[in-house]
PDB file of C-alpha atoms in Angstrom:
ATOM      1  CA  GLY I 959      -5.146 -28.789  48.335  1.00  0.00           C
ATOM      2  CA  ALA I 960      -6.840 -31.791  46.696  1.00  0.00           C
ATOM      3  CA  VAL I 961      -3.558 -32.889  45.161  1.00  0.00           C
ATOM      4  CA  ALA I 962      -1.703 -32.854  48.483  1.00  0.00           C
ATOM      5  CA  ALA I 963      -0.482 -36.009  50.167  1.00  0.00           C
ATOM      6  CA  GLY I 964      -3.373 -37.641  51.965  1.00  0.00           C
ATOM      7  CA  GLY I 965      -5.962 -35.523  50.172  1.00  0.00           C
ATOM      8  CA  PRO I 966      -8.343 -37.047  47.629  1.00  0.00           C
ATOM      9  CA  GLY I 967      -6.128 -35.936  44.734  1.00  0.00           C
ATOM     10  CA  TRP I 968      -3.116 -38.068  45.497  1.00  0.00           C
ATOM     11  CA  ARG I 969      -4.912 -41.228  44.231  1.00  0.00           C
ATOM     12  CA  LEU I 970      -5.851 -39.702  40.887  1.00  0.00           C
ATOM     13  CA  PRO I 971      -5.151 -41.809  37.768  1.00  0.00           C
ATOM     14  CA  GLY I 972      -1.714 -41.317  36.242  1.00  0.00           C
ATOM     15  CA  ARG I 973      -3.076 -39.557  33.147  1.00  0.00           C
ATOM     16  CA  VAL I 974      -4.889 -36.982  35.269  1.00  0.00           C
ATOM     17  CA  LEU I 975      -1.854 -36.464  37.503  1.00  0.00           C
ATOM     18  CA  GLU I 976       0.248 -35.947  34.385  1.00  0.00           C
ATOM     19  CA  LEU I 977      -2.133 -33.246  33.200  1.00  0.00           C
ATOM     20  CA  VAL I 978      -2.021 -31.485  36.581  1.00  0.00           C
ATOM     21  CA  PHE I 979       1.770 -31.774  36.802  1.00  0.00           C
ATOM     22  CA  SER I 980       2.178 -30.277  33.326  1.00  0.00           C
ATOM     23  CA  TYR I 981       1.178 -26.884  34.788  1.00  0.00           C
ATOM     24  CA  LEU I 982       3.859 -26.923  37.500  1.00  0.00           C
ATOM     25  CA  GLU I 983       7.378 -25.533  37.520  1.00  0.00           C
ATOM     26  CA  LEU I 984      10.499 -27.623  38.130  1.00  0.00           C
ATOM     27  CA  ARG I 985      10.809 -26.764  41.828  1.00  0.00           C
ATOM     28  CA  GLU I 986       7.210 -27.842  42.443  1.00  0.00           C
ATOM     29  CA  LEU I 987       7.728 -31.035  40.431  1.00  0.00           C
ATOM     30  CA  ARG I 988      10.708 -31.953  42.605  1.00  0.00           C
ATOM     31  CA  SER I 989       8.499 -31.710  45.682  1.00  0.00           C
ATOM     32  CA  CYS I 990       5.733 -33.734  44.011  1.00  0.00           C
ATOM     33  CA  ALA I 991       8.176 -36.534  43.145  1.00  0.00           C
ATOM     34  CA  LEU I 992       8.776 -37.049  46.876  1.00  0.00           C
ATOM     35  CA  VAL I 993       5.088 -37.495  47.787  1.00  0.00           C
ATOM     36  CA  CYS I 994       4.672 -41.178  46.905  1.00  0.00           C
ATOM     37  CA  LYS I 995       5.833 -43.878  44.497  1.00  0.00           C
ATOM     38  CA  LEU I 996       2.934 -43.280  42.096  1.00  0.00           C
ATOM     39  CA  TRP I 997       3.709 -39.589  41.778  1.00  0.00           C
ATOM     40  CA  HIS I 998       7.414 -40.348  41.355  1.00  0.00           C
ATOM     41  CA  ARG I 999       6.622 -42.910  38.645  1.00  0.00           C
ATOM     42  CA  VAL I1000       4.307 -40.519  36.782  1.00  0.00           C
ATOM     43  CA  LEU I1001       6.999 -37.829  36.811  1.00  0.00           C
ATOM     44  CA  HIS I1002      10.065 -39.910  36.032  1.00  0.00           C
ATOM     45  CA  GLY I1003       8.717 -42.962  34.207  1.00  0.00           C
ATOM     46  CA  ASP I1004       8.497 -41.233  30.846  1.00  0.00           C
ATOM     47  CA  GLU I1005      11.066 -38.541  30.074  1.00  0.00           C
ATOM     48  CA  ASN I1006       9.003 -37.425  27.065  1.00  0.00           C
ATOM     49  CA  SER I1007       5.693 -37.168  28.913  1.00  0.00           C
ATOM     50  CA  GLU I1008       3.387 -34.167  28.637  1.00  0.00           C
ATOM     51  CA  VAL I1009       4.831 -32.909  31.941  1.00  0.00           C
ATOM     52  CA  TRP I1010       8.343 -32.530  30.542  1.00  0.00           C
ATOM     53  CA  ARG I1011       7.149 -31.534  27.080  1.00  0.00           C
ATOM     54  CA  SER I1012       5.156 -28.580  28.412  1.00  0.00           C
ATOM     55  CA  LEU I1013       7.903 -27.566  30.864  1.00  0.00           C
ATOM     56  CA  ALA I1014      10.432 -27.586  28.009  1.00  0.00           C
ATOM     57  CA  ALA I1015       8.108 -25.426  25.907  1.00  0.00           C
ATOM     58  CA  ARG I1016       7.848 -22.908  28.760  1.00  0.00           C
ATOM     59  CA  CYS I1017      11.472 -22.627  29.874  1.00  0.00           C
ATOM     60  CA  LEU I1018      13.460 -23.256  26.676  1.00  0.00           C
ATOM     61  CA  ALA I1019      13.818 -20.791  23.840  1.00  0.00           C
ATOM     62  CA  GLU I1020      12.112 -21.906  20.630  1.00  0.00           C
ATOM     63  CA  GLU I1021      15.482 -21.700  18.857  1.00  0.00           C
ATOM     64  CA  ALA I1022      16.971 -24.255  21.258  1.00  0.00           C
ATOM     65  CA  LEU I1023      14.142 -26.713  20.532  1.00  0.00           C
ATOM     66  CA  ARG I1024      14.040 -26.043  16.780  1.00  0.00           C
ATOM     67  CA  THR I1025      17.764 -26.202  15.923  1.00  0.00           C
ATOM     68  CA  ASP I1026      20.300 -28.985  16.487  1.00  0.00           C
ATOM     69  CA  ILE I1027      21.788 -27.442  19.660  1.00  0.00           C
ATOM     70  CA  LEU I1028      20.119 -30.164  21.750  1.00  0.00           C
ATOM     71  CA  CYS I1029      20.336 -32.941  19.157  1.00  0.00           C
ATOM     72  CA  ASN I1030      22.320 -35.162  21.548  1.00  0.00           C
ATOM     73  CA  VAL I1031      19.790 -34.663  24.343  1.00  0.00           C
ATOM     74  CA  PRO I1032      16.990 -36.970  23.196  1.00  0.00           C
ATOM     75  CA  THR I1033      14.299 -36.449  25.874  1.00  0.00           C
ATOM     76  CA  TYR I1034      12.316 -33.412  26.975  1.00  0.00           C
ATOM     77  CA  LYS I1035      13.312 -34.023  30.586  1.00  0.00           C
ATOM     78  CA  GLY I1036      16.949 -34.042  29.445  1.00  0.00           C
ATOM     79  CA  LYS I1037      16.455 -30.773  27.562  1.00  0.00           C
ATOM     80  CA  VAL I1038      14.974 -29.099  30.655  1.00  0.00           C
ATOM     81  CA  ARG I1039      17.879 -30.403  32.747  1.00  0.00           C
ATOM     82  CA  ALA I1040      20.381 -29.126  30.147  1.00  0.00           C
ATOM     83  CA  PHE I1041      18.836 -25.660  30.361  1.00  0.00           C
ATOM     84  CA  HIS I1042      19.225 -25.576  34.140  1.00  0.00           C
ATOM     85  CA  HIS I1043      22.884 -26.615  33.731  1.00  0.00           C
ATOM     86  CA  ALA I1044      23.662 -24.059  30.987  1.00  0.00           C
ATOM     87  CA  PHE I1045      25.965 -21.021  31.194  1.00  0.00           C
ATOM     88  CA  SER I1046      25.047 -18.618  33.968  1.00  0.00           C
ATOM     89  CA  THR I1047      24.066 -15.130  32.830  1.00  0.00           C
ATOM     90  CA  ASN I1048      25.369 -13.755  36.157  1.00  0.00           C
ATOM     91  CA  ASP I1049      28.544 -15.781  36.676  1.00  0.00           C
ATOM     92  CA  CYS I1050      30.532 -14.652  33.651  1.00  0.00           C
ATOM     93  CA  SER I1051      32.776 -11.869  32.419  1.00  0.00           C
ATOM     94  CA  ARG I1052      31.093  -8.528  31.811  1.00  0.00           C
ATOM     95  CA  ASN I1053      32.383  -8.777  28.224  1.00  0.00           C
ATOM     96  CA  VAL I1054      30.229 -11.771  27.310  1.00  0.00           C
ATOM     97  CA  TYR I1055      26.514 -12.400  27.153  1.00  0.00           C
ATOM     98  CA  ILE I1056      24.420 -15.531  26.818  1.00  0.00           C
ATOM     99  CA  LYS I1057      22.349 -15.560  23.629  1.00  0.00           C
ATOM    100  CA  LYS I1058      18.570 -15.945  23.582  1.00  0.00           C
ATOM    101  CA  ASN I1059      18.866 -19.669  22.873  1.00  0.00           C
ATOM    102  CA  GLY I1060      20.107 -20.031  26.476  1.00  0.00           C
ATOM    103  CA  PHE I1061      23.156 -22.172  25.636  1.00  0.00           C
ATOM    104  CA  THR I1062      25.550 -20.020  23.587  1.00  0.00           C
ATOM    105  CA  LEU I1063      28.051 -17.489  24.911  1.00  0.00           C
ATOM    106  CA  HIS I1064      28.937 -14.491  22.739  1.00  0.00           C
ATOM    107  CA  ARG I1065      32.157 -12.621  23.473  1.00  0.00           C
ATOM    108  CA  ASN I1066      32.009  -8.932  22.648  1.00  0.00           C
ATOM    109  CA  PRO I1067      34.954  -7.464  20.698  1.00  0.00           C
ATOM    110  CA  ILE I1068      36.865  -5.989  23.646  1.00  0.00           C
ATOM    111  CA  ALA I1069      40.600  -5.412  23.135  1.00  0.00           C
ATOM    112  CA  GLN I1070      43.185  -6.860  25.532  1.00  0.00           C
ATOM    113  CA  SER I1071      40.755  -8.909  27.610  1.00  0.00           C
ATOM    114  CA  THR I1072      40.238 -12.612  28.250  1.00  0.00           C
ATOM    115  CA  ASP I1073      36.700 -13.539  29.152  1.00  0.00           C
ATOM    116  CA  GLY I1074      35.109 -16.637  30.617  1.00  0.00           C
ATOM    117  CA  ALA I1075      31.875 -18.087  31.915  1.00  0.00           C
ATOM    118  CA  ARG I1076      30.798 -20.809  34.304  1.00  0.00           C
ATOM    119  CA  THR I1077      27.589 -22.829  34.285  1.00  0.00           C
ATOM    120  CA  LYS I1078      24.766 -22.283  36.773  1.00  0.00           C
ATOM    121  CA  ILE I1079      25.377 -25.595  38.540  1.00  0.00           C
ATOM    122  CA  GLY I1080      28.611 -27.243  39.684  1.00  0.00           C
ATOM    123  CA  PHE I1081      29.391 -30.795  40.815  1.00  0.00           C
ATOM    124  CA  SER I1082      31.048 -32.203  43.916  1.00  0.00           C
ATOM    125  CA  GLU I1083      30.009 -35.822  43.359  1.00  0.00           C
ATOM    126  CA  GLY I1084      28.878 -38.211  40.632  1.00  0.00           C
ATOM    127  CA  ARG I1085      29.839 -38.515  36.965  1.00  0.00           C
ATOM    128  CA  HIS I1086      28.817 -35.866  34.441  1.00  0.00           C
ATOM    129  CA  ALA I1087      29.189 -35.198  30.723  1.00  0.00           C
ATOM    130  CA  TRP I1088      28.652 -32.105  28.619  1.00  0.00           C
ATOM    131  CA  GLU I1089      29.400 -30.919  25.098  1.00  0.00           C
ATOM    132  CA  VAL I1090      31.263 -27.756  24.152  1.00  0.00           C
ATOM    133  CA  TRP I1091      31.853 -26.366  20.689  1.00  0.00           C
ATOM    134  CA  TRP I1092      33.251 -23.159  19.218  1.00  0.00           C
ATOM    135  CA  GLU I1093      31.156 -21.451  16.539  1.00  0.00           C
ATOM    136  CA  GLY I1094      33.619 -18.755  15.607  1.00  0.00           C
ATOM    137  CA  PRO I1095      37.358 -18.166  15.354  1.00  0.00           C
ATOM    138  CA  LEU I1096      39.381 -19.567  18.242  1.00  0.00           C
ATOM    139  CA  GLY I1097      41.867 -16.709  18.315  1.00  0.00           C
ATOM    140  CA  THR I1098      45.158 -17.313  20.132  1.00  0.00           C
ATOM    141  CA  VAL I1099      43.611 -18.929  23.213  1.00  0.00           C
ATOM    142  CA  ALA I1100      40.388 -20.968  23.432  1.00  0.00           C
ATOM    143  CA  VAL I1101      40.136 -22.999  26.616  1.00  0.00           C
ATOM    144  CA  ILE I1102      37.523 -25.485  27.819  1.00  0.00           C
ATOM    145  CA  GLY I1103      37.484 -27.218  31.195  1.00  0.00           C
ATOM    146  CA  ILE I1104      36.362 -26.724  34.775  1.00  0.00           C
ATOM    147  CA  ALA I1105      36.682 -24.100  37.495  1.00  0.00           C
ATOM    148  CA  THR I1106      35.803 -23.587  41.134  1.00  0.00           C
ATOM    149  CA  LYS I1107      33.564 -20.688  42.149  1.00  0.00           C
ATOM    150  CA  ARG I1108      36.707 -18.754  43.146  1.00  0.00           C
ATOM    151  CA  ALA I1109      38.345 -18.807  39.687  1.00  0.00           C
ATOM    152  CA  ALA I1110      38.401 -15.440  37.912  1.00  0.00           C
ATOM    153  CA  MET I1111      36.241 -15.133  34.784  1.00  0.00           C
ATOM    154  CA  GLN I1112      37.950 -12.030  33.355  1.00  0.00           C
ATOM    155  CA  CYS I1113      41.496 -10.706  33.175  1.00  0.00           C
ATOM    156  CA  GLN I1114      43.629  -8.309  31.136  1.00  0.00           C
ATOM    157  CA  GLY I1115      45.499  -9.417  28.041  1.00  0.00           C
ATOM    158  CA  TYR I1116      45.007 -12.492  25.868  1.00  0.00           C
ATOM    159  CA  VAL I1117      45.880 -15.386  28.164  1.00  0.00           C
ATOM    160  CA  ALA I1118      44.824 -18.900  29.103  1.00  0.00           C
ATOM    161  CA  LEU I1119      42.513 -17.720  31.885  1.00  0.00           C
ATOM    162  CA  LEU I1120      41.137 -21.197  32.522  1.00  0.00           C
ATOM    163  CA  GLY I1121      44.101 -22.983  34.086  1.00  0.00           C
ATOM    164  CA  SER I1122      45.900 -19.781  35.105  1.00  0.00           C
ATOM    165  CA  ASP I1123      45.717 -20.617  38.835  1.00  0.00           C
ATOM    166  CA  ASP I1124      44.994 -23.515  41.179  1.00  0.00           C
ATOM    167  CA  GLN I1125      41.221 -22.908  40.888  1.00  0.00           C
ATOM    168  CA  SER I1126      40.781 -24.067  37.284  1.00  0.00           C
ATOM    169  CA  TRP I1127      41.818 -26.759  34.794  1.00  0.00           C
ATOM    170  CA  GLY I1128      41.729 -26.253  31.042  1.00  0.00           C
ATOM    171  CA  TRP I1129      42.538 -27.612  27.606  1.00  0.00           C
ATOM    172  CA  ASN I1130      43.615 -24.958  25.114  1.00  0.00           C
ATOM    173  CA  LEU I1131      42.198 -26.068  21.770  1.00  0.00           C
ATOM    174  CA  VAL I1132      44.581 -23.803  19.848  1.00  0.00           C
ATOM    175  CA  ASP I1133      47.864 -25.481  20.840  1.00  0.00           C
ATOM    176  CA  ASN I1134      46.566 -28.712  22.465  1.00  0.00           C
ATOM    177  CA  ASN I1135      48.098 -27.850  25.846  1.00  0.00           C
ATOM    178  CA  LEU I1136      46.686 -28.754  29.254  1.00  0.00           C
ATOM    179  CA  LEU I1137      46.763 -25.915  31.768  1.00  0.00           C
ATOM    180  CA  HIS I1138      46.558 -25.765  35.560  1.00  0.00           C
ATOM    181  CA  ASN I1139      48.067 -23.526  38.240  1.00  0.00           C
ATOM    182  CA  GLY I1140      49.530 -21.253  35.574  1.00  0.00           C
ATOM    183  CA  GLU I1141      51.592 -24.056  34.067  1.00  0.00           C
ATOM    184  CA  VAL I1142      51.419 -26.252  30.986  1.00  0.00           C
ATOM    185  CA  ASN I1143      50.679 -29.824  32.120  1.00  0.00           C
ATOM    186  CA  GLY I1144      51.762 -31.417  28.864  1.00  0.00           C
ATOM    187  CA  SER I1145      50.094 -31.721  25.474  1.00  0.00           C
ATOM    188  CA  PHE I1146      46.740 -33.362  24.876  1.00  0.00           C
ATOM    189  CA  PRO I1147      45.738 -35.726  23.400  1.00  0.00           C
ATOM    190  CA  GLN I1148      48.963 -37.635  24.002  1.00  0.00           C
ATOM    191  CA  CYS I1149      49.743 -38.796  20.489  1.00  0.00           C
ATOM    192  CA  ASN I1150      52.006 -37.636  17.713  1.00  0.00           C
ATOM    193  CA  ASN I1151      50.564 -34.926  15.462  1.00  0.00           C
ATOM    194  CA  ALA I1152      47.222 -34.827  17.267  1.00  0.00           C
ATOM    195  CA  PRO I1153      44.681 -33.141  14.987  1.00  0.00           C
ATOM    196  CA  LYS I1154      43.836 -29.548  15.814  1.00  0.00           C
ATOM    197  CA  TYR I1155      40.317 -28.585  16.770  1.00  0.00           C
ATOM    198  CA  GLN I1156      38.034 -27.731  13.845  1.00  0.00           C
ATOM    199  CA  ILE I1157      35.347 -25.059  14.279  1.00  0.00           C
ATOM    200  CA  GLY I1158      31.998 -26.649  15.071  1.00  0.00           C
ATOM    201  CA  GLU I1159      33.408 -29.951  16.360  1.00  0.00           C
ATOM    202  CA  ARG I1160      31.642 -31.068  19.499  1.00  0.00           C
ATOM    203  CA  ILE I1161      34.014 -31.921  22.328  1.00  0.00           C
ATOM    204  CA  ARG I1162      32.548 -34.088  25.073  1.00  0.00           C
ATOM    205  CA  VAL I1163      33.864 -33.329  28.545  1.00  0.00           C
ATOM    206  CA  ILE I1164      33.580 -36.032  31.211  1.00  0.00           C
ATOM    207  CA  LEU I1165      33.984 -35.146  34.878  1.00  0.00           C
ATOM    208  CA  ASP I1166      34.226 -38.072  37.289  1.00  0.00           C
ATOM    209  CA  MET I1167      34.099 -36.839  40.880  1.00  0.00           C
ATOM    210  CA  GLU I1168      34.427 -40.376  42.211  1.00  0.00           C
ATOM    211  CA  ASP I1169      37.741 -41.011  40.398  1.00  0.00           C
ATOM    212  CA  LYS I1170      38.557 -37.259  40.542  1.00  0.00           C
ATOM    213  CA  THR I1171      39.363 -37.138  36.814  1.00  0.00           C
ATOM    214  CA  LEU I1172      38.550 -34.937  33.833  1.00  0.00           C
ATOM    215  CA  ALA I1173      38.552 -36.560  30.377  1.00  0.00           C
ATOM    216  CA  PHE I1174      37.655 -35.500  26.829  1.00  0.00           C
ATOM    217  CA  GLU I1175      36.114 -37.104  23.732  1.00  0.00           C
ATOM    218  CA  ARG I1176      36.034 -35.778  20.162  1.00  0.00           C
ATOM    219  CA  GLY I1177      33.196 -37.150  18.109  1.00  0.00           C
ATOM    220  CA  TYR I1178      32.978 -40.673  19.461  1.00  0.00           C
ATOM    221  CA  GLU I1179      36.709 -41.025  20.063  1.00  0.00           C
ATOM    222  CA  PHE I1180      37.870 -41.126  23.688  1.00  0.00           C
ATOM    223  CA  LEU I1181      40.937 -38.901  23.871  1.00  0.00           C
ATOM    224  CA  GLY I1182      41.962 -39.977  27.363  1.00  0.00           C
ATOM    225  CA  VAL I1183      42.101 -38.591  30.886  1.00  0.00           C
ATOM    226  CA  ALA I1184      43.478 -35.049  30.921  1.00  0.00           C
ATOM    227  CA  PHE I1185      43.577 -34.336  34.662  1.00  0.00           C
ATOM    228  CA  ARG I1186      43.754 -36.609  37.702  1.00  0.00           C
ATOM    229  CA  GLY I1187      43.593 -35.937  41.424  1.00  0.00           C
ATOM    230  CA  LEU I1188      40.952 -33.212  41.252  1.00  0.00           C
ATOM    231  CA  PRO I1189      40.021 -31.781  44.655  1.00  0.00           C
ATOM    232  CA  LYS I1190      36.757 -32.743  46.345  1.00  0.00           C
ATOM    233  CA  VAL I1191      35.194 -29.321  45.860  1.00  0.00           C
ATOM    234  CA  CYS I1192      32.332 -28.046  43.713  1.00  0.00           C
ATOM    235  CA  LEU I1193      33.585 -27.834  40.115  1.00  0.00           C
ATOM    236  CA  TYR I1194      31.793 -25.997  37.316  1.00  0.00           C
ATOM    237  CA  PRO I1195      31.992 -26.526  33.549  1.00  0.00           C
ATOM    238  CA  ALA I1196      33.682 -23.395  32.173  1.00  0.00           C
ATOM    239  CA  VAL I1197      35.307 -21.813  29.108  1.00  0.00           C
ATOM    240  CA  SER I1198      37.514 -18.798  28.400  1.00  0.00           C
ATOM    241  CA  ALA I1199      37.848 -16.933  25.094  1.00  0.00           C
ATOM    242  CA  VAL I1200      39.740 -13.987  23.596  1.00  0.00           C
ATOM    243  CA  TYR I1201      38.450 -13.531  20.047  1.00  0.00           C
ATOM    244  CA  GLY I1202      35.939 -10.742  19.376  1.00  0.00           C
ATOM    245  CA  ASN I1203      32.435 -11.980  18.468  1.00  0.00           C
ATOM    246  CA  THR I1204      33.408 -15.618  18.864  1.00  0.00           C
ATOM    247  CA  GLU I1205      30.662 -17.884  20.182  1.00  0.00           C
ATOM    248  CA  VAL I1206      30.836 -20.996  22.355  1.00  0.00           C
ATOM    249  CA  THR I1207      27.965 -23.373  23.080  1.00  0.00           C
ATOM    250  CA  LEU I1208      27.772 -25.696  26.096  1.00  0.00           C
ATOM    251  CA  VAL I1209      25.140 -28.398  26.593  1.00  0.00           C
ATOM    252  CA  TYR I1210      24.909 -30.631  29.664  1.00  0.00           C
ATOM    253  CA  LEU I1211      24.234 -34.270  28.742  1.00  0.00           C
ATOM    254  CA  GLY I1212      23.834 -35.937  32.143  1.00  0.00           C
ATOM    255  CA  LYS I1213      25.646 -39.114  33.126  1.00  0.00           C
ATOM    256  CA  PRO I1214      28.233 -40.424  30.649  1.00  0.00           C
ATOM    257  CA  LEU I1215      26.859 -43.243  28.498  1.00  0.00           C
ATOM    258  CA  ASP I1216      29.871 -45.503  29.015  1.00  0.00           C
ATOM    259  CA  GLY I1217      28.348 -47.019  32.142  1.00  0.00           C
TER     260      GLY I1217
END
């Protein structure tokens, strides 16, 4: 009550507000940020403030904070945001599960099945970047890319599920082919003898809903635009895998750093 707009609490010093905010959950913080400029500044002025630090400690697994999973997400606010953009535990094949760290998919050893997962949040506007890396054998098909909510996340056989219809777009890391609508859209990256993906390499995926493009980077090398003319629908980061016990990690980074 006291910390409601117009009440005596809304004029509290920033340090006190920060302390109060550090007990709130993300949904409540979003509402608080709309109250006034001071509250907005306290919440968003410092992405490593006690507010975001304590929220990260509450919602992220200790393993995610302790290991290098989030090493390219420098702030606590960014880490919280990455968690909310991670793989969905509900929107995935029944043959996969999301590990306790909150960011890594594990595919169970099920024969003759291709299994995928989408993130919790999709994008219909803006520019977004995320990292994906394989932590186990690729098998015959290992695809990263994007999908609409209508794209299937499980099918029979070992196939390129991501890119198998008009609802998804994928890059198969095994043979460097681009896939959409059940067809190969050429090889990627477009250079002679492009190096094959190495286990553990972080691939950066860049979705630009303004230009309607999907591009990839490996390390700090821009590999080029893979898909153009994407539809103006909600698109989700996604992967599909076939190898038993393989693991794939996805971490949302926010806006691309290239401006």
